[in-house]
Short mmCIF file of C-alpha atoms in Angstrom, two decimals:
data_model
loop_
_atom_site.label_atom_id
_atom_site.label_comp_id
_atom_site.label_asym_id
_atom_site.label_seq_id
_atom_site.Cartn_x
_atom_site.Cartn_y
_atom_site.Cartn_z
CA ILE A 1 -107.72 103.84 -11.23
CA LEU A 2 -105.38 100.88 -10.71
CA ASN A 3 -104.24 101.61 -7.18
CA VAL A 4 -105.75 103.03 -4.04
CA GLU A 5 -105.23 106.78 -3.87
CA GLN A 6 -105.88 109.23 -1.06
CA SER A 7 -106.06 112.99 -0.91
CA PRO A 8 -104.91 115.25 0.48
CA GLN A 9 -101.56 113.84 1.52
CA SER A 10 -101.59 115.95 4.68
CA LEU A 11 -103.94 118.32 6.38
CA HIS A 12 -103.62 120.81 9.23
CA VAL A 13 -106.82 122.00 10.86
CA GLN A 14 -107.70 124.00 13.96
CA GLU A 15 -109.33 122.32 16.90
CA GLY A 16 -113.11 122.38 16.43
CA ASP A 17 -112.96 122.45 12.62
CA SER A 18 -114.68 119.73 10.65
CA THR A 19 -112.71 118.07 7.90
CA ASN A 20 -112.93 115.38 5.27
CA PHE A 21 -110.64 113.44 3.00
CA THR A 22 -110.99 111.19 -0.01
CA CYS A 23 -110.08 107.65 -0.94
CA SER A 24 -110.24 106.52 -4.57
CA PHE A 25 -110.11 102.84 -5.46
CA PRO A 26 -110.62 100.55 -8.45
CA SER A 27 -114.38 100.25 -8.93
CA SER A 28 -114.20 96.99 -10.89
CA ASN A 29 -114.33 93.71 -8.96
CA PHE A 30 -114.93 95.53 -5.70
CA TYR A 31 -115.57 93.67 -2.44
CA ALA A 32 -114.82 95.95 0.49
CA LEU A 33 -113.32 99.28 1.49
CA HIS A 34 -111.54 99.65 4.83
CA TRP A 35 -110.62 102.76 6.82
CA TYR A 36 -107.89 102.64 9.47
CA ARG A 37 -106.50 105.19 11.88
CA TRP A 38 -102.77 105.03 12.53
CA GLU A 39 -101.28 106.94 15.41
CA THR A 40 -97.55 107.40 15.74
CA ALA A 41 -95.83 104.51 17.54
CA LYS A 42 -98.98 102.40 17.44
CA SER A 43 -100.36 99.85 15.00
CA PRO A 44 -103.24 100.69 12.63
CA GLU A 45 -106.69 100.46 14.17
CA ALA A 46 -109.76 99.62 12.11
CA LEU A 47 -112.44 102.31 11.86
CA PHE A 48 -114.86 100.99 9.26
CA VAL A 49 -115.32 98.24 6.70
CA MET A 50 -117.90 99.01 4.02
CA THR A 51 -119.16 96.85 1.20
CA LEU A 52 -122.39 98.27 -0.20
CA ASN A 53 -122.80 101.20 -2.55
CA GLY A 54 -124.26 104.10 -0.60
CA ASP A 55 -123.10 102.66 2.72
CA GLU A 56 -122.59 105.20 5.47
CA LYS A 57 -120.98 104.33 8.78
CA LYS A 58 -120.47 106.41 11.89
CA LYS A 59 -118.30 106.09 14.99
CA GLY A 60 -118.58 109.03 17.34
CA ARG A 61 -117.48 112.15 15.46
CA ILE A 62 -116.11 110.14 12.53
CA SER A 63 -118.22 108.97 9.62
CA ALA A 64 -117.58 107.52 6.17
CA THR A 65 -119.49 107.11 2.94
CA LEU A 66 -118.97 104.77 0.03
CA ASN A 67 -119.63 105.03 -3.72
CA THR A 68 -118.66 101.75 -5.34
CA LYS A 69 -119.84 102.70 -8.83
CA GLU A 70 -117.43 105.61 -9.15
CA GLY A 71 -114.84 104.19 -6.78
CA TYR A 72 -114.53 106.66 -3.95
CA SER A 73 -115.09 106.96 -0.22
CA TYR A 74 -115.10 110.01 2.03
CA LEU A 75 -114.08 110.12 5.67
CA TYR A 76 -115.51 112.97 7.73
CA ILE A 77 -114.40 114.18 11.14
CA LYS A 78 -116.73 116.58 12.90
CA GLY A 79 -115.29 119.03 15.42
CA SER A 80 -111.68 117.84 15.18
CA GLN A 81 -109.79 117.34 18.44
CA PRO A 82 -106.01 117.12 18.98
CA GLU A 83 -106.38 113.41 19.72
CA ASP A 84 -107.68 112.94 16.16
CA SER A 85 -104.18 113.68 14.90
CA ALA A 86 -103.09 110.55 13.05
CA THR A 87 -102.65 109.09 9.60
CA TYR A 88 -105.88 107.81 8.09
CA LEU A 89 -105.46 104.90 5.73
CA CYS A 90 -107.99 103.44 3.37
CA ALA A 91 -107.67 100.04 1.75
CA SER A 92 -109.65 98.04 -0.78
CA MET A 93 -110.26 94.37 -1.46
CA LYS A 94 -111.56 92.64 -4.61
CA THR A 95 -112.79 89.50 -2.88
CA SER A 96 -113.09 88.28 0.69
CA TYR A 97 -109.91 86.25 0.15
CA ASP A 98 -108.01 89.04 -1.58
CA LYS A 99 -105.05 90.99 -0.29
CA VAL A 100 -105.90 94.29 1.36
CA ILE A 101 -104.22 97.06 -0.62
CA PHE A 102 -103.56 100.30 1.22
CA GLY A 103 -103.48 103.83 -0.04
CA PRO A 104 -100.68 106.20 0.99
CA GLY A 105 -102.74 107.74 3.78
CA THR A 106 -103.79 111.25 4.78
CA SER A 107 -101.84 112.71 7.68
CA LEU A 108 -104.07 114.88 9.88
CA SER A 109 -102.72 117.35 12.40
CA VAL A 110 -105.21 119.10 14.67
CA ILE A 111 -103.81 122.28 16.16
CA PRO A 112 -105.09 123.15 19.65
CA ALA B 1 -109.40 90.26 24.16
CA ALA B 2 -106.51 88.47 22.49
CA GLY B 3 -104.63 90.49 19.90
CA VAL B 4 -102.14 89.74 17.16
CA ILE B 5 -98.74 89.08 18.70
CA GLN B 6 -95.51 89.74 16.87
CA SER B 7 -92.04 88.88 17.99
CA PRO B 8 -89.50 90.21 18.40
CA ARG B 9 -90.48 93.88 18.77
CA HIS B 10 -87.04 95.05 17.74
CA LEU B 11 -84.31 93.29 15.81
CA ILE B 12 -80.88 94.49 14.81
CA LYS B 13 -78.98 92.52 12.20
CA GLU B 14 -75.95 93.07 10.03
CA LYS B 15 -75.89 92.99 6.26
CA ARG B 16 -76.02 89.51 4.77
CA GLU B 17 -77.41 88.00 7.98
CA THR B 18 -80.74 86.19 8.29
CA ALA B 19 -83.78 87.25 10.31
CA THR B 20 -86.98 85.45 11.29
CA LEU B 21 -90.08 87.37 12.30
CA LYS B 22 -92.99 85.64 13.99
CA CYS B 23 -96.68 86.39 14.04
CA TYR B 24 -99.39 84.81 16.18
CA PRO B 25 -102.85 85.71 14.84
CA ILE B 26 -106.01 86.16 16.85
CA PRO B 27 -107.57 82.73 17.59
CA ARG B 28 -110.02 81.61 14.89
CA HIS B 29 -108.64 84.10 12.37
CA ASP B 30 -107.85 82.10 9.25
CA THR B 31 -105.93 84.68 7.25
CA VAL B 32 -102.58 86.31 7.94
CA TYR B 33 -101.05 89.25 6.05
CA TRP B 34 -97.53 90.64 6.16
CA TYR B 35 -96.76 94.29 5.39
CA GLN B 36 -93.52 96.23 5.21
CA GLN B 37 -93.39 99.92 6.01
CA GLY B 38 -90.21 101.74 5.14
CA PRO B 39 -89.38 105.15 6.63
CA GLY B 40 -91.95 107.72 5.51
CA GLN B 41 -93.77 105.19 3.31
CA ASP B 42 -97.21 103.63 3.31
CA PRO B 43 -97.51 99.93 4.19
CA GLN B 44 -96.56 97.65 1.29
CA PHE B 45 -98.21 94.24 1.04
CA LEU B 46 -95.73 91.36 1.10
CA ILE B 47 -97.62 88.09 1.32
CA SER B 48 -100.77 86.53 2.74
CA PHE B 49 -101.91 83.10 3.86
CA TYR B 50 -105.35 81.56 4.11
CA GLU B 51 -105.76 78.28 5.98
CA LYS B 52 -101.99 77.66 5.94
CA MET B 53 -101.70 78.09 2.17
CA GLN B 54 -100.19 81.12 0.47
CA SER B 55 -103.11 83.09 -0.91
CA ASP B 56 -101.43 86.10 -2.46
CA LYS B 57 -98.01 87.57 -3.04
CA GLY B 58 -97.04 91.21 -3.33
CA SER B 59 -93.72 92.98 -3.58
CA ILE B 60 -91.79 90.39 -1.60
CA PRO B 61 -88.13 89.94 -2.59
CA ASP B 62 -86.92 86.47 -3.53
CA ARG B 63 -84.64 86.64 -0.48
CA PHE B 64 -87.73 86.55 1.72
CA SER B 65 -89.94 83.55 2.35
CA ALA B 66 -92.87 82.95 4.63
CA GLN B 67 -95.13 80.20 5.78
CA GLN B 68 -98.11 79.57 8.01
CA PHE B 69 -97.94 76.62 10.36
CA SER B 70 -100.56 74.15 11.58
CA ASP B 71 -101.25 76.32 14.66
CA TYR B 72 -101.84 79.28 12.28
CA HIS B 73 -98.82 81.24 13.39
CA SER B 74 -96.73 82.62 10.58
CA GLU B 75 -93.03 83.29 10.13
CA LEU B 76 -91.32 85.65 7.72
CA ASN B 77 -87.78 84.56 6.92
CA MET B 78 -85.42 87.13 5.48
CA SER B 79 -81.99 86.15 4.19
CA SER B 80 -79.01 88.06 2.83
CA LEU B 81 -80.27 91.16 4.57
CA GLU B 82 -79.65 94.51 2.92
CA LEU B 83 -79.66 98.00 4.40
CA GLY B 84 -82.87 98.70 2.49
CA ASP B 85 -84.66 95.97 4.41
CA SER B 86 -84.67 98.18 7.49
CA ALA B 87 -88.34 98.81 8.11
CA LEU B 88 -91.31 98.17 10.33
CA TYR B 89 -92.89 94.81 9.53
CA PHE B 90 -96.53 94.43 10.43
CA CYS B 91 -98.51 91.26 10.62
CA ALA B 92 -102.30 91.37 10.54
CA SER B 93 -105.00 88.75 10.78
CA ARG B 94 -108.68 88.61 9.91
CA GLU B 95 -111.53 86.22 9.39
CA VAL B 96 -112.13 85.61 5.71
CA SER B 97 -115.88 85.30 6.15
CA GLY B 98 -117.72 88.57 5.95
CA ALA B 99 -116.34 92.05 5.65
CA SER B 100 -114.12 91.82 8.68
CA PRO B 101 -111.25 94.26 9.29
CA LEU B 102 -107.56 93.57 9.69
CA HIS B 103 -106.27 93.34 13.22
CA PHE B 104 -102.66 94.43 13.38
CA GLY B 105 -99.85 93.39 15.66
CA ASN B 106 -97.52 95.98 17.12
CA GLY B 107 -94.94 95.34 14.45
CA THR B 108 -91.30 94.29 14.41
CA ARG B 109 -88.79 97.04 13.76
CA LEU B 110 -85.88 95.57 11.84
CA THR B 111 -82.66 97.55 11.61
CA VAL B 112 -79.95 96.31 9.28
CA THR B 113 -76.50 97.79 9.88
#
């Protein structure tokens, strides 16, 4: 993988459903993997930054895992709420000084 | 807490004109990134600065230039504007040390007519 990829592109779930999406990134020369939440008409907001293989981070109903050897990260949302509707971006870095390269995002719509 | 400040919020220019976008990073953040987001597209990296020196360059047209000043604010200069330059331009800052996240400004929406 040369670029950061995310799947699915978009997702519609019912309120209360749990969901997850995937970020794939180059596993060579890896430094950090970022997750951001981007609501319409707002700027992206950082959720997690992970660096270690096997890392798992949690923020309320949202959690993320990281596999640096195979180059993927999962973002999980438990019991989705309408306010979770947003685009979720992941981004990777090769060094601390490196540019942060974003994937195309997963657009989540939670239907009340 | 202080956030990343971008100005102006909105800018309307005509083709072939010049535009300057400004970004004021969070105090003590030593790295600034510029991103361009076209309609329906993911953010595209343009350029970054670390300690007032250009650290990386992405898909930035030759018509664009940028710099970071001694007070760490950054300016993106765009000349000979084209219709395709219409986009949302985000600036973000972070501390290089450690795995720190990007902090984004609210963006400048540039419309070229």
